[in-house]
JSON list of C-alpha atoms in Angstrom, two decimals:
[
{"chain": "Q", "resi": 497, "resn": "GLN", "atom": "CA", "xyz": [-106.00, 97.40, 158.23]},
{"chain": "Q", "resi": 498, "resn": "LYS", "atom": "CA", "xyz": [-105.26, 93.72, 157.60]},
{"chain": "Q", "resi": 499, "resn": "GLU", "atom": "CA", "xyz": [-108.04, 91.28, 158.50]},
{"chain": "Q", "resi": 500, "resn": "VAL", "atom": "CA", "xyz": [-105.67, 89.25, 160.69]},
{"chain": "Q", "resi": 501, "resn": "GLU", "atom": "CA", "xyz": [-102.66, 90.66, 162.55]},
{"chain": "Q", "resi": 502, "resn": "GLN", "atom": "CA", "xyz": [-99.94, 88.47, 164.02]},
{"chain": "Q", "resi": 503, "resn": "ASP", "atom": "CA", "xyz": [-96.60, 89.53, 165.48]},
{"chain": "Q", "resi": 504, "resn": "PRO", "atom": "CA", "xyz": [-93.97, 87.82, 163.29]},
{"chain": "Q", "resi": 505, "resn": "GLY", "atom": "CA", "xyz": [-91.43, 87.67, 166.11]},
{"chain": "Q", "resi": 506, "resn": "PRO", "atom": "CA", "xyz": [-88.96, 86.02, 166.09]},
{"chain": "Q", "resi": 507, "resn": "LEU", "atom": "CA", "xyz": [-89.58, 84.58, 169.52]},
{"chain": "Q", "resi": 508, "resn": "SER", "atom": "CA", "xyz": [-86.80, 82.69, 171.33]},
{"chain": "Q", "resi": 509, "resn": "VAL", "atom": "CA", "xyz": [-87.42, 80.83, 174.60]},
{"chain": "Q", "resi": 510, "resn": "PRO", "atom": "CA", "xyz": [-85.56, 78.28, 176.74]},
{"chain": "Q", "resi": 511, "resn": "GLU", "atom": "CA", "xyz": [-86.72, 74.67, 176.79]},
{"chain": "Q", "resi": 512, "resn": "GLY", "atom": "CA", "xyz": [-89.54, 74.16, 179.30]},
{"chain": "Q", "resi": 513, "resn": "ALA", "atom": "CA", "xyz": [-90.89, 77.70, 179.01]},
{"chain": "Q", "resi": 514, "resn": "ILE", "atom": "CA", "xyz": [-94.55, 78.54, 178.50]},
{"chain": "Q", "resi": 515, "resn": "VAL", "atom": "CA", "xyz": [-95.04, 80.15, 175.09]},
{"chain": "Q", "resi": 516, "resn": "SER", "atom": "CA", "xyz": [-97.87, 82.55, 174.29]},
{"chain": "Q", "resi": 517, "resn": "LEU", "atom": "CA", "xyz": [-98.73, 83.32, 170.66]},
{"chain": "Q", "resi": 518, "resn": "ASN", "atom": "CA", "xyz": [-101.45, 85.76, 169.68]},
{"chain": "Q", "resi": 519, "resn": "CYS", "atom": "CA", "xyz": [-103.49, 87.11, 166.80]},
{"chain": "Q", "resi": 520, "resn": "THR", "atom": "CA", "xyz": [-106.02, 89.90, 166.50]},
{"chain": "Q", "resi": 521, "resn": "TYR", "atom": "CA", "xyz": [-108.61, 90.24, 163.78]},
{"chain": "Q", "resi": 522, "resn": "SER", "atom": "CA", "xyz": [-111.01, 92.83, 162.47]},
{"chain": "Q", "resi": 523, "resn": "ASN", "atom": "CA", "xyz": [-113.69, 90.78, 160.67]},
{"chain": "Q", "resi": 524, "resn": "SER", "atom": "CA", "xyz": [-116.48, 90.00, 163.13]},
{"chain": "Q", "resi": 525, "resn": "ALA", "atom": "CA", "xyz": [-117.80, 87.36, 160.71]},
{"chain": "Q", "resi": 526, "resn": "PHE", "atom": "CA", "xyz": [-114.97, 84.99, 161.63]},
{"chain": "Q", "resi": 527, "resn": "GLN", "atom": "CA", "xyz": [-116.38, 82.08, 163.62]},
{"chain": "Q", "resi": 528, "resn": "TYR", "atom": "CA", "xyz": [-113.77, 79.34, 163.21]},
{"chain": "Q", "resi": 529, "resn": "PHE", "atom": "CA", "xyz": [-110.22, 79.73, 164.42]},
{"chain": "Q", "resi": 530, "resn": "MET", "atom": "CA", "xyz": [-107.22, 77.56, 163.75]},
{"chain": "Q", "resi": 531, "resn": "TRP", "atom": "CA", "xyz": [-103.56, 77.33, 164.61]},
{"chain": "Q", "resi": 532, "resn": "TYR", "atom": "CA", "xyz": [-101.14, 75.75, 162.15]},
{"chain": "Q", "resi": 533, "resn": "ARG", "atom": "CA", "xyz": [-97.53, 74.79, 162.67]},
{"chain": "Q", "resi": 534, "resn": "GLN", "atom": "CA", "xyz": [-95.14, 75.08, 159.74]},
{"chain": "Q", "resi": 535, "resn": "TYR", "atom": "CA", "xyz": [-91.65, 73.66, 159.83]},
{"chain": "Q", "resi": 536, "resn": "SER", "atom": "CA", "xyz": [-89.08, 75.09, 157.45]},
{"chain": "Q", "resi": 537, "resn": "ARG", "atom": "CA", "xyz": [-89.69, 74.08, 153.83]},
{"chain": "Q", "resi": 538, "resn": "LYS", "atom": "CA", "xyz": [-92.86, 72.17, 154.75]},
{"chain": "Q", "resi": 539, "resn": "GLY", "atom": "CA", "xyz": [-96.58, 72.77, 154.38]},
{"chain": "Q", "resi": 540, "resn": "PRO", "atom": "CA", "xyz": [-98.68, 73.91, 157.36]},
{"chain": "Q", "resi": 541, "resn": "GLU", "atom": "CA", "xyz": [-100.13, 71.23, 159.64]},
{"chain": "Q", "resi": 542, "resn": "LEU", "atom": "CA", "xyz": [-103.22, 71.81, 161.77]},
{"chain": "Q", "resi": 543, "resn": "LEU", "atom": "CA", "xyz": [-102.62, 71.99, 165.53]},
{"chain": "Q", "resi": 544, "resn": "MET", "atom": "CA", "xyz": [-105.88, 73.31, 166.97]},
{"chain": "Q", "resi": 545, "resn": "TYR", "atom": "CA", "xyz": [-109.36, 74.05, 165.62]},
{"chain": "Q", "resi": 546, "resn": "THR", "atom": "CA", "xyz": [-111.89, 75.99, 167.70]},
{"chain": "Q", "resi": 547, "resn": "TYR", "atom": "CA", "xyz": [-115.34, 77.40, 167.13]},
{"chain": "Q", "resi": 548, "resn": "SER", "atom": "CA", "xyz": [-116.49, 80.72, 168.61]},
{"chain": "Q", "resi": 549, "resn": "SER", "atom": "CA", "xyz": [-115.27, 81.86, 172.04]},
{"chain": "Q", "resi": 550, "resn": "GLY", "atom": "CA", "xyz": [-113.74, 79.67, 174.71]},
{"chain": "Q", "resi": 551, "resn": "ASN", "atom": "CA", "xyz": [-110.78, 77.42, 175.45]},
{"chain": "Q", "resi": 552, "resn": "LYS", "atom": "CA", "xyz": [-109.64, 74.14, 173.95]},
{"chain": "Q", "resi": 553, "resn": "GLU", "atom": "CA", "xyz": [-106.84, 72.00, 175.29]},
{"chain": "Q", "resi": 554, "resn": "ASP", "atom": "CA", "xyz": [-104.88, 69.25, 173.55]},
{"chain": "Q", "resi": 555, "resn": "GLY", "atom": "CA", "xyz": [-101.88, 67.93, 175.41]},
{"chain": "Q", "resi": 556, "resn": "ARG", "atom": "CA", "xyz": [-99.37, 70.74, 175.88]},
{"chain": "Q", "resi": 557, "resn": "PHE", "atom": "CA", "xyz": [-101.36, 73.08, 173.64]},
{"chain": "Q", "resi": 558, "resn": "THR", "atom": "CA", "xyz": [-104.24, 75.37, 174.67]},
{"chain": "Q", "resi": 559, "resn": "ALA", "atom": "CA", "xyz": [-106.16, 77.58, 172.27]},
{"chain": "Q", "resi": 560, "resn": "GLN", "atom": "CA", "xyz": [-108.21, 80.52, 173.52]},
{"chain": "Q", "resi": 561, "resn": "VAL", "atom": "CA", "xyz": [-110.69, 82.64, 171.59]},
{"chain": "Q", "resi": 562, "resn": "ASP", "atom": "CA", "xyz": [-112.14, 85.91, 172.84]},
{"chain": "Q", "resi": 563, "resn": "LYS", "atom": "CA", "xyz": [-114.57, 87.10, 170.18]},
{"chain": "Q", "resi": 564, "resn": "SER", "atom": "CA", "xyz": [-115.57, 90.19, 172.16]},
{"chain": "Q", "resi": 565, "resn": "SER", "atom": "CA", "xyz": [-111.97, 91.42, 171.91]},
{"chain": "Q", "resi": 566, "resn": "LYS", "atom": "CA", "xyz": [-111.31, 89.81, 168.50]},
{"chain": "Q", "resi": 567, "resn": "TYR", "atom": "CA", "xyz": [-108.26, 88.14, 170.01]},
{"chain": "Q", "resi": 568, "resn": "ILE", "atom": "CA", "xyz": [-107.03, 84.55, 169.87]},
{"chain": "Q", "resi": 569, "resn": "SER", "atom": "CA", "xyz": [-104.12, 82.88, 171.63]},
{"chain": "Q", "resi": 570, "resn": "LEU", "atom": "CA", "xyz": [-102.15, 79.66, 171.55]},
{"chain": "Q", "resi": 571, "resn": "PHE", "atom": "CA", "xyz": [-100.28, 78.56, 174.67]},
{"chain": "Q", "resi": 572, "resn": "ILE", "atom": "CA", "xyz": [-97.56, 75.91, 174.58]},
{"chain": "Q", "resi": 573, "resn": "ARG", "atom": "CA", "xyz": [-96.60, 74.42, 177.95]},
{"chain": "Q", "resi": 574, "resn": "ASP", "atom": "CA", "xyz": [-93.26, 72.76, 178.65]},
{"chain": "Q", "resi": 575, "resn": "SER", "atom": "CA", "xyz": [-91.93, 73.86, 175.27]},
{"chain": "Q", "resi": 576, "resn": "GLN", "atom": "CA", "xyz": [-89.50, 71.52, 173.51]},
{"chain": "Q", "resi": 577, "resn": "PRO", "atom": "CA", "xyz": [-86.84, 72.16, 170.85]},
{"chain": "Q", "resi": 578, "resn": "SER", "atom": "CA", "xyz": [-89.05, 70.16, 168.46]},
{"chain": "Q", "resi": 579, "resn": "ASP", "atom": "CA", "xyz": [-91.67, 72.93, 168.83]},
{"chain": "Q", "resi": 580, "resn": "SER", "atom": "CA", "xyz": [-89.33, 75.28, 166.95]},
{"chain": "Q", "resi": 581, "resn": "ALA", "atom": "CA", "xyz": [-91.34, 76.28, 163.88]},
{"chain": "Q", "resi": 582, "resn": "THR", "atom": "CA", "xyz": [-93.49, 79.06, 162.49]},
{"chain": "Q", "resi": 583, "resn": "TYR", "atom": "CA", "xyz": [-96.97, 79.20, 164.01]},
{"chain": "Q", "resi": 584, "resn": "LEU", "atom": "CA", "xyz": [-99.76, 80.55, 161.82]},
{"chain": "Q", "resi": 585, "resn": "CYS", "atom": "CA", "xyz": [-103.20, 81.58, 163.00]},
{"chain": "Q", "resi": 586, "resn": "ALA", "atom": "CA", "xyz": [-106.03, 81.15, 160.49]},
{"chain": "Q", "resi": 587, "resn": "MET", "atom": "CA", "xyz": [-109.69, 82.07, 160.50]},
{"chain": "Q", "resi": 588, "resn": "SER", "atom": "CA", "xyz": [-112.83, 81.47, 158.52]},
{"chain": "Q", "resi": 589, "resn": "PRO", "atom": "CA", "xyz": [-116.39, 82.81, 158.62]},
{"chain": "Q", "resi": 590, "resn": "VAL", "atom": "CA", "xyz": [-117.71, 79.32, 158.02]},
{"chain": "Q", "resi": 591, "resn": "GLY", "atom": "CA", "xyz": [-116.59, 75.91, 159.04]},
{"chain": "Q", "resi": 592, "resn": "GLY", "atom": "CA", "xyz": [-117.58, 72.30, 159.12]},
{"chain": "Q", "resi": 593, "resn": "GLN", "atom": "CA", "xyz": [-117.22, 72.20, 155.36]},
{"chain": "Q", "resi": 594, "resn": "GLY", "atom": "CA", "xyz": [-114.74, 69.41, 155.32]},
{"chain": "Q", "resi": 595, "resn": "GLY", "atom": "CA", "xyz": [-111.73, 71.60, 155.01]},
{"chain": "Q", "resi": 596, "resn": "SER", "atom": "CA", "xyz": [-113.07, 73.37, 151.99]},
{"chain": "Q", "resi": 597, "resn": "GLU", "atom": "CA", "xyz": [-113.61, 76.71, 153.69]},
{"chain": "Q", "resi": 598, "resn": "LYS", "atom": "CA", "xyz": [-111.47, 79.68, 152.62]},
{"chain": "Q", "resi": 599, "resn": "LEU", "atom": "CA", "xyz": [-108.89, 80.44, 155.30]},
{"chain": "Q", "resi": 600, "resn": "VAL", "atom": "CA", "xyz": [-107.47, 83.87, 156.15]},
{"chain": "Q", "resi": 601, "resn": "PHE", "atom": "CA", "xyz": [-104.00, 83.55, 157.72]},
{"chain": "Q", "resi": 602, "resn": "GLY", "atom": "CA", "xyz": [-101.83, 85.75, 159.89]},
{"chain": "Q", "resi": 603, "resn": "LYS", "atom": "CA", "xyz": [-98.20, 86.34, 158.91]},
{"chain": "Q", "resi": 604, "resn": "GLY", "atom": "CA", "xyz": [-96.94, 83.66, 161.29]},
{"chain": "Q", "resi": 605, "resn": "THR", "atom": "CA", "xyz": [-94.69, 83.85, 164.36]},
{"chain": "Q", "resi": 606, "resn": "LYS", "atom": "CA", "xyz": [-91.28, 82.19, 164.15]},
{"chain": "Q", "resi": 607, "resn": "LEU", "atom": "CA", "xyz": [-90.55, 80.36, 167.41]},
{"chain": "Q", "resi": 608, "resn": "THR", "atom": "CA", "xyz": [-87.21, 78.93, 168.50]},
{"chain": "Q", "resi": 609, "resn": "VAL", "atom": "CA", "xyz": [-87.00, 76.78, 171.65]},
{"chain": "Q", "resi": 610, "resn": "ASN", "atom": "CA", "xyz": [-83.41, 76.56, 172.85]},
{"chain": "Q", "resi": 611, "resn": "PRO", "atom": "CA", "xyz": [-82.18, 73.39, 174.62]},
{"chain": "F", "resi": 1493, "resn": "ASP", "atom": "CA", "xyz": [-102.17, 57.21, 152.25]},
{"chain": "F", "resi": 1494, "resn": "ALA", "atom": "CA", "xyz": [-99.76, 59.63, 150.59]},
{"chain": "F", "resi": 1495, "resn": "GLY", "atom": "CA", "xyz": [-101.62, 62.72, 151.75]},
{"chain": "F", "resi": 1496, "resn": "VAL", "atom": "CA", "xyz": [-101.58, 65.79, 149.52]},
{"chain": "F", "resi": 1497, "resn": "THR", "atom": "CA", "xyz": [-98.81, 65.62, 146.95]},
{"chain": "F", "resi": 1498, "resn": "GLN", "atom": "CA", "xyz": [-97.52, 68.54, 144.91]},
{"chain": "F", "resi": 1499, "resn": "SER", "atom": "CA", "xyz": [-95.14, 68.67, 141.98]},
{"chain": "F", "resi": 1500, "resn": "PRO", "atom": "CA", "xyz": [-92.60, 69.88, 141.26]},
{"chain": "F", "resi": 1501, "resn": "THR", "atom": "CA", "xyz": [-91.03, 70.74, 144.63]},
{"chain": "F", "resi": 1502, "resn": "HIS", "atom": "CA", "xyz": [-88.88, 73.52, 143.22]},
{"chain": "F", "resi": 1503, "resn": "LEU", "atom": "CA", "xyz": [-89.01, 75.51, 140.01]},
{"chain": "F", "resi": 1504, "resn": "ILE", "atom": "CA", "xyz": [-87.07, 78.40, 138.51]},
{"chain": "F", "resi": 1505, "resn": "LYS", "atom": "CA", "xyz": [-88.68, 80.43, 135.73]},
{"chain": "F", "resi": 1506, "resn": "THR", "atom": "CA", "xyz": [-87.87, 83.62, 133.85]},
{"chain": "F", "resi": 1507, "resn": "ARG", "atom": "CA", "xyz": [-90.04, 86.72, 133.89]},
{"chain": "F", "resi": 1508, "resn": "GLY", "atom": "CA", "xyz": [-92.77, 86.55, 131.27]},
{"chain": "F", "resi": 1509, "resn": "GLN", "atom": "CA", "xyz": [-92.85, 82.76, 131.15]},
{"chain": "F", "resi": 1510, "resn": "GLN", "atom": "CA", "xyz": [-95.77, 80.55, 132.08]},
{"chain": "F", "resi": 1511, "resn": "VAL", "atom": "CA", "xyz": [-95.81, 77.86, 134.76]},
{"chain": "F", "resi": 1512, "resn": "THR", "atom": "CA", "xyz": [-98.04, 74.94, 135.71]},
{"chain": "F", "resi": 1513, "resn": "LEU", "atom": "CA", "xyz": [-98.08, 73.47, 139.20]},
{"chain": "F", "resi": 1514, "resn": "ARG", "atom": "CA", "xyz": [-99.82, 70.21, 140.08]},
{"chain": "F", "resi": 1515, "resn": "CYS", "atom": "CA", "xyz": [-101.63, 68.85, 143.11]},
{"chain": "F", "resi": 1516, "resn": "SER", "atom": "CA", "xyz": [-103.08, 65.47, 143.99]},
{"chain": "F", "resi": 1517, "resn": "PRO", "atom": "CA", "xyz": [-105.49, 65.63, 146.93]},
{"chain": "F", "resi": 1518, "resn": "LYS", "atom": "CA", "xyz": [-105.58, 63.29, 149.88]},
{"chain": "F", "resi": 1519, "resn": "SER", "atom": "CA", "xyz": [-107.51, 60.11, 149.20]},
{"chain": "F", "resi": 1520, "resn": "GLY", "atom": "CA", "xyz": [-111.24, 60.67, 149.70]},
{"chain": "F", "resi": 1521, "resn": "HIS", "atom": "CA", "xyz": [-111.00, 64.46, 149.29]},
{"chain": "F", "resi": 1522, "resn": "ASP", "atom": "CA", "xyz": [-112.81, 66.26, 146.49]},
{"chain": "F", "resi": 1523, "resn": "THR", "atom": "CA", "xyz": [-112.01, 69.97, 146.96]},
{"chain": "F", "resi": 1524, "resn": "VAL", "atom": "CA", "xyz": [-108.68, 71.60, 146.21]},
{"chain": "F", "resi": 1525, "resn": "SER", "atom": "CA", "xyz": [-107.65, 75.08, 147.32]},
{"chain": "F", "resi": 1526, "resn": "TRP", "atom": "CA", "xyz": [-104.51, 76.91, 146.25]},
{"chain": "F", "resi": 1527, "resn": "TYR", "atom": "CA", "xyz": [-102.60, 79.39, 148.41]},
{"chain": "F", "resi": 1528, "resn": "GLN", "atom": "CA", "xyz": [-99.60, 81.63, 147.74]},
{"chain": "F", "resi": 1529, "resn": "GLN", "atom": "CA", "xyz": [-97.13, 82.11, 150.59]},
{"chain": "F", "resi": 1530, "resn": "ALA", "atom": "CA", "xyz": [-94.54, 84.82, 150.02]},
{"chain": "F", "resi": 1531, "resn": "LEU", "atom": "CA", "xyz": [-91.38, 84.76, 152.14]},
{"chain": "F", "resi": 1532, "resn": "GLY", "atom": "CA", "xyz": [-92.16, 85.83, 155.71]},
{"chain": "F", "resi": 1533, "resn": "GLN", "atom": "CA", "xyz": [-95.89, 86.01, 155.06]},
{"chain": "F", "resi": 1534, "resn": "GLY", "atom": "CA", "xyz": [-98.88, 83.82, 155.77]},
{"chain": "F", "resi": 1535, "resn": "PRO", "atom": "CA", "xyz": [-100.57, 81.89, 152.96]},
{"chain": "F", "resi": 1536, "resn": "GLN", "atom": "CA", "xyz": [-103.02, 83.88, 150.83]},
{"chain": "F", "resi": 1537, "resn": "PHE", "atom": "CA", "xyz": [-106.01, 82.20, 149.22]},
{"chain": "F", "resi": 1538, "resn": "ILE", "atom": "CA", "xyz": [-105.89, 82.11, 145.43]},
{"chain": "F", "resi": 1539, "resn": "PHE", "atom": "CA", "xyz": [-108.91, 79.98, 144.52]},
{"chain": "F", "resi": 1540, "resn": "GLN", "atom": "CA", "xyz": [-110.75, 76.73, 145.20]},
{"chain": "F", "resi": 1541, "resn": "TYR", "atom": "CA", "xyz": [-112.00, 74.00, 142.90]},
{"chain": "F", "resi": 1542, "resn": "TYR", "atom": "CA", "xyz": [-114.88, 71.63, 143.48]},
{"chain": "F", "resi": 1543, "resn": "GLU", "atom": "CA", "xyz": [-116.62, 69.42, 140.93]},
{"chain": "F", "resi": 1544, "resn": "GLU", "atom": "CA", "xyz": [-114.19, 70.71, 138.28]},
{"chain": "F", "resi": 1545, "resn": "GLU", "atom": "CA", "xyz": [-115.41, 74.30, 138.73]},
{"chain": "F", "resi": 1546, "resn": "GLU", "atom": "CA", "xyz": [-113.81, 77.31, 140.38]},
{"chain": "F", "resi": 1547, "resn": "ARG", "atom": "CA", "xyz": [-115.99, 77.85, 143.44]},
{"chain": "F", "resi": 1548, "resn": "GLN", "atom": "CA", "xyz": [-114.26, 80.70, 145.27]},
{"chain": "F", "resi": 1549, "resn": "ARG", "atom": "CA", "xyz": [-111.54, 83.13, 144.26]},
{"chain": "F", "resi": 1550, "resn": "GLY", "atom": "CA", "xyz": [-109.26, 85.40, 146.23]},
{"chain": "F", "resi": 1551, "resn": "ASN", "atom": "CA", "xyz": [-107.82, 88.73, 145.19]},
{"chain": "F", "resi": 1552, "resn": "PHE", "atom": "CA", "xyz": [-105.50, 87.49, 142.45]},
{"chain": "F", "resi": 1553, "resn": "PRO", "atom": "CA", "xyz": [-105.32, 88.66, 138.82]},
{"chain": "F", "resi": 1554, "resn": "ASP", "atom": "CA", "xyz": [-106.55, 86.65, 135.88]},
{"chain": "F", "resi": 1555, "resn": "ARG", "atom": "CA", "xyz": [-102.96, 85.58, 135.18]},
{"chain": "F", "resi": 1556, "resn": "PHE", "atom": "CA", "xyz": [-103.67, 82.96, 137.82]},
{"chain": "F", "resi": 1557, "resn": "SER", "atom": "CA", "xyz": [-105.94, 80.21, 136.55]},
{"chain": "F", "resi": 1558, "resn": "GLY", "atom": "CA", "xyz": [-106.63, 76.63, 137.43]},
{"chain": "F", "resi": 1559, "resn": "HIS", "atom": "CA", "xyz": [-108.26, 73.41, 136.57]},
{"chain": "F", "resi": 1560, "resn": "GLN", "atom": "CA", "xyz": [-109.62, 70.38, 138.36]},
{"chain": "F", "resi": 1561, "resn": "PHE", "atom": "CA", "xyz": [-109.73, 66.97, 136.71]},
{"chain": "F", "resi": 1562, "resn": "PRO", "atom": "CA", "xyz": [-112.33, 64.21, 137.16]},
{"chain": "F", "resi": 1563, "resn": "ASN", "atom": "CA", "xyz": [-109.95, 62.39, 139.54]},
{"chain": "F", "resi": 1564, "resn": "TYR", "atom": "CA", "xyz": [-109.99, 65.57, 141.75]},
{"chain": "F", "resi": 1565, "resn": "SER", "atom": "CA", "xyz": [-106.36, 66.45, 141.03]},
{"chain": "F", "resi": 1566, "resn": "SER", "atom": "CA", "xyz": [-105.73, 70.08, 140.15]},
{"chain": "F", "resi": 1567, "resn": "GLU", "atom": "CA", "xyz": [-103.39, 72.39, 138.30]},
{"chain": "F", "resi": 1568, "resn": "LEU", "atom": "CA", "xyz": [-102.47, 76.00, 138.97]},
{"chain": "F", "resi": 1569, "resn": "ASN", "atom": "CA", "xyz": [-101.33, 78.01, 135.95]},
{"chain": "F", "resi": 1570, "resn": "VAL", "atom": "CA", "xyz": [-99.63, 81.37, 136.14]},
{"chain": "F", "resi": 1571, "resn": "ASN", "atom": "CA", "xyz": [-99.05, 83.36, 132.93]},
{"chain": "F", "resi": 1572, "resn": "ALA", "atom": "CA", "xyz": [-96.70, 86.27, 132.26]},
{"chain": "F", "resi": 1573, "resn": "LEU", "atom": "CA", "xyz": [-94.68, 85.62, 135.40]},
{"chain": "F", "resi": 1574, "resn": "LEU", "atom": "CA", "xyz": [-93.51, 88.57, 137.47]},
{"chain": "F", "resi": 1575, "resn": "LEU", "atom": "CA", "xyz": [-90.67, 88.68, 139.98]},
{"chain": "F", "resi": 1576, "resn": "GLY", "atom": "CA", "xyz": [-93.33, 89.16, 142.66]},
{"chain": "F", "resi": 1577, "resn": "ASP", "atom": "CA", "xyz": [-94.83, 85.76, 141.85]},
{"chain": "F", "resi": 1578, "resn": "SER", "atom": "CA", "xyz": [-91.84, 84.14, 143.56]},
{"chain": "F", "resi": 1579, "resn": "ALA", "atom": "CA", "xyz": [-93.36, 82.25, 146.51]},
{"chain": "F", "resi": 1580, "resn": "LEU", "atom": "CA", "xyz": [-94.27, 78.90, 147.99]},
{"chain": "F", "resi": 1581, "resn": "TYR", "atom": "CA", "xyz": [-97.47, 77.68, 146.37]},
{"chain": "F", "resi": 1582, "resn": "LEU", "atom": "CA", "xyz": [-99.53, 75.46, 148.65]},
{"chain": "F", "resi": 1583, "resn": "CYS", "atom": "CA", "xyz": [-102.34, 73.13, 147.78]},
{"chain": "F", "resi": 1584, "resn": "ALA", "atom": "CA", "xyz": [-104.90, 72.15, 150.41]},
{"chain": "F", "resi": 1585, "resn": "SER", "atom": "CA", "xyz": [-107.50, 69.44, 149.97]},
{"chain": "F", "resi": 1586, "resn": "GLY", "atom": "CA", "xyz": [-110.74, 68.81, 151.80]},
{"chain": "F", "resi": 1587, "resn": "ALA", "atom": "CA", "xyz": [-113.88, 66.71, 151.68]},
{"chain": "F", "resi": 1588, "resn": "ASP", "atom": "CA", "xyz": [-116.91, 68.86, 151.01]},
{"chain": "F", "resi": 1589, "resn": "HIS", "atom": "CA", "xyz": [-119.75, 68.54, 153.50]},
{"chain": "F", "resi": 1590, "resn": "GLU", "atom": "CA", "xyz": [-117.77, 66.36, 155.86]},
{"chain": "F", "resi": 1591, "resn": "ASN", "atom": "CA", "xyz": [-116.49, 67.15, 159.31]},
{"chain": "F", "resi": 1592, "resn": "THR", "atom": "CA", "xyz": [-112.79, 67.08, 158.57]},
{"chain": "F", "resi": 1593, "resn": "GLU", "atom": "CA", "xyz": [-109.92, 69.51, 158.27]},
{"chain": "F", "resi": 1594, "resn": "ALA", "atom": "CA", "xyz": [-108.02, 70.84, 155.31]},
{"chain": "F", "resi": 1595, "resn": "PHE", "atom": "CA", "xyz": [-104.72, 69.08, 154.64]},
{"chain": "F", "resi": 1596, "resn": "PHE", "atom": "CA", "xyz": [-101.85, 70.96, 153.08]},
{"chain": "F", "resi": 1597, "resn": "GLY", "atom": "CA", "xyz": [-99.19, 69.65, 150.75]},
{"chain": "F", "resi": 1598, "resn": "GLN", "atom": "CA", "xyz": [-95.52, 70.50, 151.11]},
{"chain": "F", "resi": 1599, "resn": "GLY", "atom": "CA", "xyz": [-95.76, 73.16, 148.47]},
{"chain": "F", "resi": 1600, "resn": "THR", "atom": "CA", "xyz": [-93.95, 74.11, 145.27]},
{"chain": "F", "resi": 1601, "resn": "ARG", "atom": "CA", "xyz": [-91.29, 76.77, 145.66]},
{"chain": "F", "resi": 1602, "resn": "LEU", "atom": "CA", "xyz": [-91.35, 78.99, 142.56]},
{"chain": "F", "resi": 1603, "resn": "THR", "atom": "CA", "xyz": [-88.51, 81.40, 141.90]},
{"chain": "F", "resi": 1604, "resn": "VAL", "atom": "CA", "xyz": [-88.93, 83.92, 139.08]},
{"chain": "F", "resi": 1605, "resn": "VAL", "atom": "CA", "xyz": [-85.69, 85.48, 137.84]}
]
């Protein structure tokens, strides 16, 4: 069993839709959870960073972590064509190390938002 | 601030050859991590350098080696290239013991033929 599972999609939605992206994990040591966005031929860029269970909101993006179920989600409200990208979940057992922690990534979900 | 810069952007090598990829971290960052991202997969951690030493290593063979220089820049070396080494190689930099995130470069796309 992989440490982090993520449905690769692809996922295609109309502009304005609410998008739900999910990952499950098996390692209970994971404490820090991240969502990265990766445009084609680019490096990943950090969207959301959360610690332990709970919700975090940033503009149109909401990240949820349920450690009891080992399940994390990213919601995108009012999706835009510019949101079309691959979304990667990433996790780490430690954090707050200035970005020097080892990250374990999911496979990524390819999202297309159609105008 | 140029962020994390990687060179070259693209590279084609033949099986059995050796390759060196380079990374300059974001200004103020002192740790460099390398990841391999195969097509359709998420990045996989190769290793991390801090204070010119390899601090952590992922599940990669000894053919993968690295180096960090006094100016914090880093190199990734891969010997005896295999077709399966074809991937996007990402460098991420961070500032040890500071409350900041890892920043990724745009990657080097390596094709082994």
